[in-house]
Structures are given as structure tokens and as C-alpha cells.
PDB file of C-alpha atoms in Angstrom:
ATOM      1  CA  MET A   1      -7.800 -61.383 -55.390  1.00 38.00           C
ATOM      2  CA  GLY A   2     -10.131 -62.717 -57.894  1.00 40.00           C
ATOM      3  CA  GLN A   3     -12.767 -65.486 -57.138  1.00 40.00           C
ATOM      4  CA  PRO A   4     -11.792 -68.918 -58.067  1.00 41.00           C
ATOM      5  CA  GLY A   5     -13.864 -70.744 -60.563  1.00 42.00           C
ATOM      6  CA  ALA A   6     -13.678 -74.164 -61.770  1.00 40.00           C
ATOM      7  CA  SER A   7     -11.833 -75.497 -64.880  1.00 39.00           C
ATOM      8  CA  LYS A   8     -10.787 -79.226 -65.120  1.00 42.00           C
ATOM      9  CA  GLY A   9     -10.268 -79.334 -61.367  1.00 44.00           C
ATOM     10  CA  HIS A  10      -8.208 -76.382 -61.119  1.00 44.00           C
ATOM     11  CA  PRO A  11      -9.233 -72.944 -59.769  1.00 42.00           C
ATOM     12  CA  VAL A  12      -9.214 -70.086 -62.170  1.00 42.00           C
ATOM     13  CA  LEU A  13      -9.025 -66.504 -61.174  1.00 42.00           C
ATOM     14  CA  ARG A  14     -11.598 -63.873 -62.333  1.00 45.00           C
ATOM     15  CA  PRO A  15     -10.031 -60.391 -62.755  1.00 47.00           C
ATOM     16  CA  SER A  16     -10.411 -58.495 -59.382  1.00 49.00           C
ATOM     17  CA  GLY A  17     -10.588 -54.881 -59.234  1.00 52.00           C
ATOM     18  CA  LYS A  18      -6.846 -54.419 -58.470  1.00 53.00           C
ATOM     19  CA  ALA A  19      -6.098 -56.512 -61.727  1.00 55.00           C
ATOM     20  CA  MET A  20      -8.626 -54.495 -63.856  1.00 50.00           C
ATOM     21  CA  LEU A  21      -7.011 -51.333 -62.419  1.00 48.00           C
ATOM     22  CA  ASN A  22      -3.674 -52.362 -63.140  1.00 59.00           C
ATOM     23  CA  LYS A  23      -4.793 -53.532 -66.800  1.00 63.00           C
ATOM     24  CA  TYR A  24      -6.344 -50.105 -67.733  1.00 63.00           C
ATOM     25  CA  ALA A  25      -3.535 -48.177 -66.111  1.00 64.00           C
ATOM     26  CA  ARG A  26      -1.000 -50.326 -68.176  1.00 66.00           C
ATOM     27  CA  ALA A  27      -3.193 -49.871 -71.453  1.00 73.00           C
ATOM     28  CA  PHE A  28      -3.273 -46.097 -70.840  1.00 75.00           C
ATOM     29  CA  PHE A  29       0.666 -45.790 -70.507  1.00 71.00           C
ATOM     30  CA  THR A  30       0.989 -48.013 -73.400  1.00 74.00           C
ATOM     31  CA  ARG A  31      -0.737 -45.590 -75.653  1.00 80.00           C
ATOM     32  CA  VAL A  32       1.093 -42.669 -74.177  1.00 83.00           C
ATOM     33  CA  LEU A  33       4.429 -44.246 -74.541  1.00 83.00           C
ATOM     34  CA  THR A  34       3.912 -45.856 -78.049  1.00 88.00           C
ATOM     35  CA  PRO A  35       5.275 -42.810 -80.049  1.00 90.00           C
ATOM     36  CA  PHE A  36       8.472 -42.602 -77.842  1.00 88.00           C
ATOM     37  CA  ALA A  37       8.976 -46.340 -78.198  1.00 88.00           C
ATOM     38  CA  ALA A  38       8.668 -45.896 -81.797  1.00 91.00           C
ATOM     39  CA  PHE A  39      11.151 -43.079 -81.885  1.00 92.00           C
ATOM     40  CA  LEU A  40      13.855 -45.029 -80.010  1.00 91.00           C
ATOM     41  CA  ILE A  41      13.197 -47.669 -82.733  1.00 91.00           C
ATOM     42  CA  ARG A  42      13.829 -45.484 -85.548  1.00 92.00           C
ATOM     43  CA  ARG A  43      17.229 -44.322 -83.593  1.00 92.00           C
ATOM     44  CA  GLY A  44      18.150 -48.072 -83.546  1.00 91.00           C
ATOM     45  CA  VAL A  45      17.983 -48.610 -79.864  1.00 92.00           C
ATOM     46  CA  SER A  46      17.101 -51.998 -78.816  1.00 90.00           C
ATOM     47  CA  PRO A  47      14.543 -53.093 -75.971  1.00 90.00           C
ATOM     48  CA  ASP A  48      17.560 -54.676 -74.028  1.00 91.00           C
ATOM     49  CA  THR A  49      19.381 -51.350 -74.095  1.00 93.00           C
ATOM     50  CA  VAL A  50      16.235 -49.516 -72.521  1.00 93.00           C
ATOM     51  CA  THR A  51      15.903 -52.463 -70.052  1.00 93.00           C
ATOM     52  CA  LEU A  52      19.481 -52.003 -68.945  1.00 95.00           C
ATOM     53  CA  LEU A  53      19.384 -48.270 -68.918  1.00 95.00           C
ATOM     54  CA  GLY A  54      16.202 -48.163 -66.945  1.00 95.00           C
ATOM     55  CA  THR A  55      17.536 -50.488 -64.165  1.00 96.00           C
ATOM     56  CA  ALA A  56      20.729 -48.414 -64.014  1.00 96.00           C
ATOM     57  CA  GLY A  57      18.830 -45.102 -63.762  1.00 96.00           C
ATOM     58  CA  VAL A  58      16.639 -46.714 -60.960  1.00 96.00           C
ATOM     59  CA  VAL A  59      19.632 -47.765 -58.990  1.00 97.00           C
ATOM     60  CA  VAL A  60      21.382 -44.673 -59.344  1.00 96.00           C
ATOM     61  CA  GLY A  61      18.227 -42.711 -58.173  1.00 96.00           C
ATOM     62  CA  ALA A  62      17.924 -44.974 -55.122  1.00 97.00           C
ATOM     63  CA  LEU A  63      21.183 -45.394 -54.048  1.00 97.00           C
ATOM     64  CA  VAL A  64      22.438 -41.944 -54.585  1.00 97.00           C
ATOM     65  CA  PHE A  65      19.550 -39.854 -53.339  1.00 98.00           C
ATOM     66  CA  PHE A  66      17.559 -42.027 -50.729  1.00 98.00           C
ATOM     67  CA  PRO A  67      20.816 -42.624 -48.454  1.00 97.00           C
ATOM     68  CA  ARG A  68      21.161 -38.736 -48.134  1.00 96.00           C
ATOM     69  CA  GLY A  69      17.349 -38.261 -47.263  1.00 95.00           C
ATOM     70  CA  GLU A  70      16.718 -36.569 -50.648  1.00 96.00           C
ATOM     71  CA  PHE A  71      13.661 -38.551 -51.187  1.00 97.00           C
ATOM     72  CA  PHE A  72      11.810 -36.009 -53.380  1.00 97.00           C
ATOM     73  CA  TRP A  73      14.498 -35.666 -56.065  1.00 97.00           C
ATOM     74  CA  GLY A  74      15.316 -39.567 -55.727  1.00 97.00           C
ATOM     75  CA  THR A  75      11.568 -40.520 -56.498  1.00 97.00           C
ATOM     76  CA  ILE A  76      11.421 -38.197 -59.412  1.00 96.00           C
ATOM     77  CA  VAL A  77      14.441 -39.900 -60.854  1.00 96.00           C
ATOM     78  CA  ILE A  78      13.334 -43.315 -60.124  1.00 96.00           C
ATOM     79  CA  THR A  79       9.813 -42.712 -61.704  1.00 93.00           C
ATOM     80  CA  LEU A  80      11.264 -41.325 -64.886  1.00 91.00           C
ATOM     81  CA  PHE A  81      13.195 -44.666 -65.224  1.00 92.00           C
ATOM     82  CA  VAL A  82      10.503 -46.887 -63.997  1.00 86.00           C
ATOM     83  CA  PHE A  83       8.574 -46.327 -67.056  1.00 82.00           C
ATOM     84  CA  SER A  84      11.258 -48.075 -69.105  1.00 84.00           C
ATOM     85  CA  ASP A  85       9.551 -51.205 -67.993  1.00 79.00           C
ATOM     86  CA  LEU A  86       6.534 -50.521 -70.331  1.00 82.00           C
ATOM     87  CA  VAL A  87       8.911 -48.861 -73.143  1.00 89.00           C
ATOM     88  CA  ASP A  88      11.140 -51.905 -73.515  1.00 87.00           C
ATOM     89  CA  GLY A  89       7.828 -54.075 -73.832  1.00 84.00           C
ATOM     90  CA  ASN A  90       6.271 -51.970 -76.207  1.00 87.00           C
ATOM     91  CA  MET A  91       9.264 -51.614 -78.488  1.00 89.00           C
ATOM     92  CA  ALA A  92       9.664 -55.647 -78.445  1.00 87.00           C
ATOM     93  CA  ARG A  93       5.869 -55.748 -79.513  1.00 87.00           C
ATOM     94  CA  GLN A  94       6.344 -53.314 -82.304  1.00 88.00           C
ATOM     95  CA  LEU A  95       9.545 -55.031 -83.619  1.00 88.00           C
ATOM     96  CA  GLY A  96       7.802 -58.529 -83.157  1.00 84.00           C
ATOM     97  CA  ARG A  97      10.746 -59.749 -81.070  1.00 78.00           C
ATOM     98  CA  SER A  98       9.232 -60.811 -77.691  1.00 76.00           C
ATOM     99  CA  SER A  99      11.464 -63.617 -76.499  1.00 81.00           C
ATOM    100  CA  ARG A 100      12.011 -65.571 -73.674  1.00 87.00           C
ATOM    101  CA  TRP A 101      15.642 -63.833 -73.085  1.00 89.00           C
ATOM    102  CA  GLY A 102      13.737 -60.370 -73.049  1.00 86.00           C
ATOM    103  CA  ALA A 103      11.251 -61.709 -70.317  1.00 86.00           C
ATOM    104  CA  PHE A 104      14.126 -63.252 -68.294  1.00 91.00           C
ATOM    105  CA  LEU A 105      16.066 -60.018 -68.466  1.00 92.00           C
ATOM    106  CA  ASP A 106      13.320 -57.933 -67.628  1.00 90.00           C
ATOM    107  CA  SER A 107      12.334 -59.916 -64.619  1.00 90.00           C
ATOM    108  CA  THR A 108      15.844 -60.289 -63.341  1.00 93.00           C
ATOM    109  CA  LEU A 109      16.490 -56.710 -63.480  1.00 94.00           C
ATOM    110  CA  ASP A 110      13.119 -55.842 -61.777  1.00 93.00           C
ATOM    111  CA  ARG A 111      14.609 -57.443 -58.843  1.00 94.00           C
ATOM    112  CA  VAL A 112      17.716 -55.491 -58.828  1.00 96.00           C
ATOM    113  CA  ALA A 113      15.790 -52.109 -59.114  1.00 95.00           C
ATOM    114  CA  ASP A 114      13.477 -53.425 -56.302  1.00 96.00           C
ATOM    115  CA  SER A 115      16.429 -54.267 -54.027  1.00 96.00           C
ATOM    116  CA  ALA A 116      18.119 -50.874 -54.830  1.00 97.00           C
ATOM    117  CA  ILE A 117      15.081 -49.024 -53.691  1.00 97.00           C
ATOM    118  CA  PHE A 118      14.585 -50.576 -50.240  1.00 98.00           C
ATOM    119  CA  GLY A 119      18.236 -50.853 -50.008  1.00 98.00           C
ATOM    120  CA  GLY A 120      18.427 -46.879 -50.181  1.00 98.00           C
ATOM    121  CA  PHE A 121      15.592 -46.688 -47.504  1.00 98.00           C
ATOM    122  CA  ALA A 122      17.744 -49.062 -45.387  1.00 98.00           C
ATOM    123  CA  LEU A 123      20.943 -46.959 -45.804  1.00 98.00           C
ATOM    124  CA  TRP A 124      19.114 -43.847 -44.802  1.00 98.00           C
ATOM    125  CA  TYR A 125      17.738 -45.303 -41.564  1.00 98.00           C
ATOM    126  CA  ALA A 126      20.927 -46.887 -40.760  1.00 97.00           C
ATOM    127  CA  GLY A 127      22.916 -43.617 -41.231  1.00 96.00           C
ATOM    128  CA  GLN A 128      21.433 -40.253 -40.990  1.00 95.00           C
ATOM    129  CA  GLY A 129      17.870 -41.341 -40.583  1.00 95.00           C
ATOM    130  CA  ASP A 130      19.132 -42.992 -37.194  1.00 96.00           C
ATOM    131  CA  ASN A 131      16.259 -45.588 -36.776  1.00 97.00           C
ATOM    132  CA  ASN A 132      17.345 -49.199 -36.421  1.00 97.00           C
ATOM    133  CA  ILE A 133      13.681 -50.444 -36.374  1.00 98.00           C
ATOM    134  CA  LEU A 134      13.043 -48.838 -39.878  1.00 98.00           C
ATOM    135  CA  CYS A 135      16.114 -49.938 -41.174  1.00 98.00           C
ATOM    136  CA  ALA A 136      15.048 -53.356 -40.331  1.00 98.00           C
ATOM    137  CA  VAL A 137      11.639 -52.836 -41.727  1.00 98.00           C
ATOM    138  CA  SER A 138      13.321 -51.605 -44.985  1.00 98.00           C
ATOM    139  CA  ILE A 139      15.517 -54.848 -45.205  1.00 98.00           C
ATOM    140  CA  PHE A 140      12.414 -56.941 -44.566  1.00 98.00           C
ATOM    141  CA  CYS A 141      10.498 -55.206 -47.335  1.00 97.00           C
ATOM    142  CA  LEU A 142      13.557 -55.827 -49.543  1.00 97.00           C
ATOM    143  CA  ALA A 143      13.814 -59.588 -48.572  1.00 97.00           C
ATOM    144  CA  SER A 144      10.091 -60.265 -48.535  1.00 95.00           C
ATOM    145  CA  GLY A 145       9.786 -58.816 -51.999  1.00 94.00           C
ATOM    146  CA  GLN A 146      12.245 -61.199 -53.336  1.00 94.00           C
ATOM    147  CA  VAL A 147      10.797 -64.276 -51.756  1.00 95.00           C
ATOM    148  CA  VAL A 148       7.144 -63.196 -52.897  1.00 94.00           C
ATOM    149  CA  SER A 149       8.431 -63.130 -56.534  1.00 92.00           C
ATOM    150  CA  TYR A 150      10.311 -66.238 -55.964  1.00 93.00           C
ATOM    151  CA  THR A 151       7.454 -68.474 -54.591  1.00 94.00           C
ATOM    152  CA  LYS A 152       5.364 -67.715 -57.681  1.00 92.00           C
ATOM    153  CA  ALA A 153       8.341 -68.337 -60.076  1.00 92.00           C
ATOM    154  CA  ARG A 154       9.306 -71.805 -58.159  1.00 94.00           C
ATOM    155  CA  GLY A 155       5.721 -72.970 -58.000  1.00 94.00           C
ATOM    156  CA  GLU A 156       5.285 -72.436 -61.785  1.00 92.00           C
ATOM    157  CA  SER A 157       8.591 -74.054 -62.376  1.00 92.00           C
ATOM    158  CA  ILE A 158       7.360 -77.179 -60.938  1.00 91.00           C
ATOM    159  CA  GLY A 159       4.154 -77.155 -62.936  1.00 92.00           C
ATOM    160  CA  LEU A 160       1.615 -75.418 -60.668  1.00 93.00           C
ATOM    161  CA  PRO A 161      -0.491 -72.475 -61.746  1.00 93.00           C
ATOM    162  CA  VAL A 162      -0.117 -70.490 -58.520  1.00 92.00           C
ATOM    163  CA  ALA A 163      -3.377 -69.030 -58.858  1.00 91.00           C
ATOM    164  CA  VAL A 164      -3.451 -66.038 -56.438  1.00 88.00           C
ATOM    165  CA  ASN A 165      -2.823 -62.536 -57.028  1.00 80.00           C
ATOM    166  CA  GLY A 166      -1.787 -61.509 -53.395  1.00 85.00           C
ATOM    167  CA  LEU A 167      -2.571 -58.505 -51.315  1.00 90.00           C
ATOM    168  CA  VAL A 168       0.707 -56.578 -52.108  1.00 90.00           C
ATOM    169  CA  GLU A 169       2.527 -57.338 -55.464  1.00 90.00           C
ATOM    170  CA  ARG A 170       5.292 -55.630 -57.170  1.00 90.00           C
ATOM    171  CA  ALA A 171       3.238 -52.791 -58.503  1.00 88.00           C
ATOM    172  CA  GLU A 172       1.601 -52.070 -55.173  1.00 92.00           C
ATOM    173  CA  ARG A 173       5.095 -52.105 -53.231  1.00 94.00           C
ATOM    174  CA  LEU A 174       6.419 -49.654 -55.780  1.00 94.00           C
ATOM    175  CA  VAL A 175       3.412 -47.417 -55.875  1.00 94.00           C
ATOM    176  CA  VAL A 176       3.016 -47.267 -52.068  1.00 96.00           C
ATOM    177  CA  SER A 177       6.841 -46.765 -51.365  1.00 97.00           C
ATOM    178  CA  LEU A 178       7.569 -44.158 -54.027  1.00 96.00           C
ATOM    179  CA  VAL A 179       4.559 -42.122 -53.439  1.00 97.00           C
ATOM    180  CA  ALA A 180       5.232 -41.783 -49.807  1.00 97.00           C
ATOM    181  CA  ALA A 181       8.920 -41.167 -50.351  1.00 97.00           C
ATOM    182  CA  GLY A 182       8.195 -38.406 -52.811  1.00 97.00           C
ATOM    183  CA  LEU A 183       5.683 -36.762 -50.596  1.00 97.00           C
ATOM    184  CA  ALA A 184       8.082 -37.233 -47.623  1.00 96.00           C
ATOM    185  CA  GLY A 185      10.736 -35.598 -49.363  1.00 96.00           C
ATOM    186  CA  MET A 186       8.562 -32.311 -49.502  1.00 96.00           C
ATOM    187  CA  HIS A 187       9.727 -31.988 -45.874  1.00 93.00           C
ATOM    188  CA  THR A 188      12.762 -30.157 -47.260  1.00 90.00           C
ATOM    189  CA  PHE A 189      10.526 -27.668 -48.861  1.00 92.00           C
ATOM    190  CA  GLY A 190       9.137 -26.675 -45.587  1.00 91.00           C
ATOM    191  CA  VAL A 191       5.840 -28.877 -45.541  1.00 92.00           C
ATOM    192  CA  PRO A 192       5.541 -29.932 -41.933  1.00 93.00           C
ATOM    193  CA  GLY A 193       5.091 -33.493 -40.455  1.00 92.00           C
ATOM    194  CA  ILE A 194       4.789 -34.991 -44.081  1.00 95.00           C
ATOM    195  CA  GLU A 195       8.077 -37.004 -43.470  1.00 94.00           C
ATOM    196  CA  ILE A 196       5.890 -39.623 -41.287  1.00 96.00           C
ATOM    197  CA  LEU A 197       4.493 -40.962 -44.624  1.00 97.00           C
ATOM    198  CA  LEU A 198       7.534 -42.918 -45.602  1.00 97.00           C
ATOM    199  CA  PRO A 199       7.620 -44.919 -42.168  1.00 98.00           C
ATOM    200  CA  ILE A 200       3.966 -45.530 -42.480  1.00 98.00           C
ATOM    201  CA  ALA A 201       4.298 -46.924 -46.234  1.00 98.00           C
ATOM    202  CA  LEU A 202       7.211 -49.059 -45.286  1.00 98.00           C
ATOM    203  CA  TRP A 203       5.168 -50.951 -42.343  1.00 98.00           C
ATOM    204  CA  ILE A 204       2.270 -51.125 -45.016  1.00 97.00           C
ATOM    205  CA  VAL A 205       4.486 -52.720 -47.389  1.00 97.00           C
ATOM    206  CA  ALA A 206       6.123 -55.030 -44.767  1.00 97.00           C
ATOM    207  CA  VAL A 207       2.709 -56.342 -43.546  1.00 97.00           C
ATOM    208  CA  GLY A 208       1.137 -56.556 -47.026  1.00 96.00           C
ATOM    209  CA  SER A 209       4.232 -58.504 -48.179  1.00 96.00           C
ATOM    210  CA  LEU A 210       3.950 -60.997 -45.401  1.00 96.00           C
ATOM    211  CA  VAL A 211       0.476 -61.381 -46.268  1.00 96.00           C
ATOM    212  CA  THR A 212       1.078 -62.026 -49.860  1.00 96.00           C
ATOM    213  CA  LEU A 213       3.979 -64.431 -49.021  1.00 95.00           C
ATOM    214  CA  VAL A 214       1.430 -66.560 -46.768  1.00 95.00           C
ATOM    215  CA  GLN A 215      -1.293 -66.497 -49.502  1.00 95.00           C
ATOM    216  CA  ARG A 216       1.094 -67.901 -52.120  1.00 95.00           C
ATOM    217  CA  VAL A 217       2.650 -70.452 -49.847  1.00 95.00           C
ATOM    218  CA  VAL A 218      -0.904 -71.792 -48.740  1.00 95.00           C
ATOM    219  CA  THR A 219      -1.802 -71.665 -52.342  1.00 95.00           C
ATOM    220  CA  VAL A 220       1.039 -73.740 -53.585  1.00 95.00           C
ATOM    221  CA  ARG A 221       0.703 -76.064 -50.764  1.00 95.00           C
ATOM    222  CA  ARG A 222      -2.935 -76.724 -51.893  1.00 95.00           C
ATOM    223  CA  GLU A 223      -2.042 -77.084 -55.694  1.00 94.00           C
ATOM    224  CA  ALA A 224       0.790 -79.237 -54.940  1.00 94.00           C
ATOM    225  CA  ALA A 225      -1.408 -81.679 -52.927  1.00 93.00           C
ATOM    226  CA  GLU A 226      -4.024 -81.641 -55.563  1.00 91.00           C
ATOM    227  CA  ALA A 227      -1.476 -82.301 -58.304  1.00 90.00           C
ATOM    228  CA  ASP A 228       0.350 -85.091 -56.453  1.00 89.00           C
ATOM    229  CA  ALA A 229      -3.126 -86.655 -55.722  1.00 88.00           C
ATOM    230  CA  GLU A 230      -3.953 -86.706 -59.587  1.00 84.00           C
ATOM    231  CA  GLN A 231      -0.402 -87.714 -60.677  1.00 81.00           C
ATOM    232  CA  PRO A 232       2.361 -88.479 -58.011  1.00 72.00           C
ATOM    233  CA  MET A 233       5.754 -87.075 -58.798  1.00 66.00           C
ATOM    234  CA  VAL A 234       8.293 -89.518 -60.225  1.00 61.00           C
ATOM    235  CA  PRO A 235      11.323 -89.756 -57.962  1.00 59.00           C
ATOM    236  CA  GLY A 236      14.265 -87.676 -59.485  1.00 56.00           C
ATOM    237  CA  ASP A 237      12.055 -85.382 -61.429  1.00 56.00           C
ATOM    238  CA  GLN A 238      12.802 -82.550 -58.885  1.00 54.00           C
ATOM    239  CA  LYS A 239      15.609 -81.976 -56.527  1.00 48.00           C
ATOM    240  CA  PRO A 240      15.060 -83.104 -52.949  1.00 42.00           C
ATOM    241  CA  GLN A 241      14.278 -80.604 -50.406  1.00 46.00           C
ATOM    242  CA  GLY A 242      17.320 -78.718 -48.873  1.00 42.00           C
ATOM    243  CA  SER A 243      19.368 -79.165 -52.227  1.00 40.00           C
ATOM    244  CA  GLY A 244      19.678 -75.485 -52.569  1.00 40.00           C
ATOM    245  CA  ALA A 245      18.041 -75.188 -56.082  1.00 39.00           C
ATOM    246  CA  ALA A 246      18.614 -72.030 -57.599  1.00 37.00           C
ATOM    247  CA  SER A 247      15.764 -69.397 -57.956  1.00 37.00           C
TER     248      SER A 247
END
């Protein structure tokens, strides 16, 4: 998490090591995938189509392979389609078509993909994996990931900066889970004891997601108090608590 600075009374995050690593990794893959994105554009493929196909590939990979314990091949399939998240954005930039709709579609389908991945783990442990505790941990990872994303989106929707990165965000959840799943899947190739990596990864993601959720809730509470002190909210501007506002 970056160190806060001061700017008009609001904290400003300086880039953390994790943020810089994500920045350079994204820049590297952007350069690698730019020719492929250009090829798709020449073939008349739209960024939205890539987004939809990428999500469909992740969902199929997770819900077809993971519940059967085929973690290695499931991870390979998912990883191939996960890169669509970079390809569609690259295509939109090349076409000059970046839009609110594209951002909304991409963010929404990211949640679908994440749910499929952790849902696949849960189905395995509820079935042939035969471990109710790890099934519950997988479900917790699924739910907490959605709530972590919601807290930031909801905070920003009421005009708060939500100036915190958090310990475990989406990129970390995916990398830790998929790397562990892929390695655990090598058990079927005769590598002994390696299947323990997936349970360890799920516990790490579960605890990290809980810490991140607490970080974001605490940050939103502080920012809300500061904002209300500067400019109290006019009654009727927001729905009252408990009104079931949609995410």
C-alpha cells in the first residue's frame, strides 16, 4: 500500500512496490499483445466480442475442469483466456473507442470470471475433493472477492476516493490461486505432495481478502467522516441505509 500524502486535505497514494510491479507487468504484456490485438482489428473483431469470449473461456475452463480435479489443464485454459482482459483494452485504445460501456462490461464480466474460478474449486471440494472446510473457504474467497470490489465501487459512487490499494486485490487473488492450482494439478503427472499448494493458496486468498475488506471499510469510514465534516450530505441525495441499493 502506498504512503498517503496531502492534497487539498485528502490522502493521495504514492505508488507502492506492488503497484509498480503491476504497472510494469501490464506494460510488458501490452507490448507483447499489441500485434495480436491489431490482427483481430483487421479481421473485424470488436473489443466487446473479445471480452465476452474471454469470459466464456474462463468460465468453461473453471467449471468443466476444476470440479473434476483437472487443475493443470483447467489453469492452462483459464490463463489463455485471462489475457483477453488485456487484449480488449488494447484493441479499444488502438481504435480510439474507449467508452463507459466497455469499462462497465469488462468490470462486470471480471466478476463473473472470478466467481466461476472459485466456484469450480468449491464444486471440487464439495464433490470428489470431499473437504467441507475447503469448500467453505472457496466460497468465502468467491464472496469476499465480490464484496471487496463492491466496497470500492460503492465508495466511489458516493464521491469518495477510496484511497487504499489493499493487501490482496483481484490480480493477487488470481495469480495466487491459479499458480497454486496449476502446480497442484501436476500431481496427476506423478509429482508427489504438490496438491497441498491449492489449499494453502485458498487460505492465503481468504485471509488476504478479509484484510483487504477491512482496509477498505476503514478507509471509506474515515473518508466519509472527513467529507461529511466538510460538506454534510443533503437528505435525499442517497438512499437510506438498508434500502437495498444495487451494486
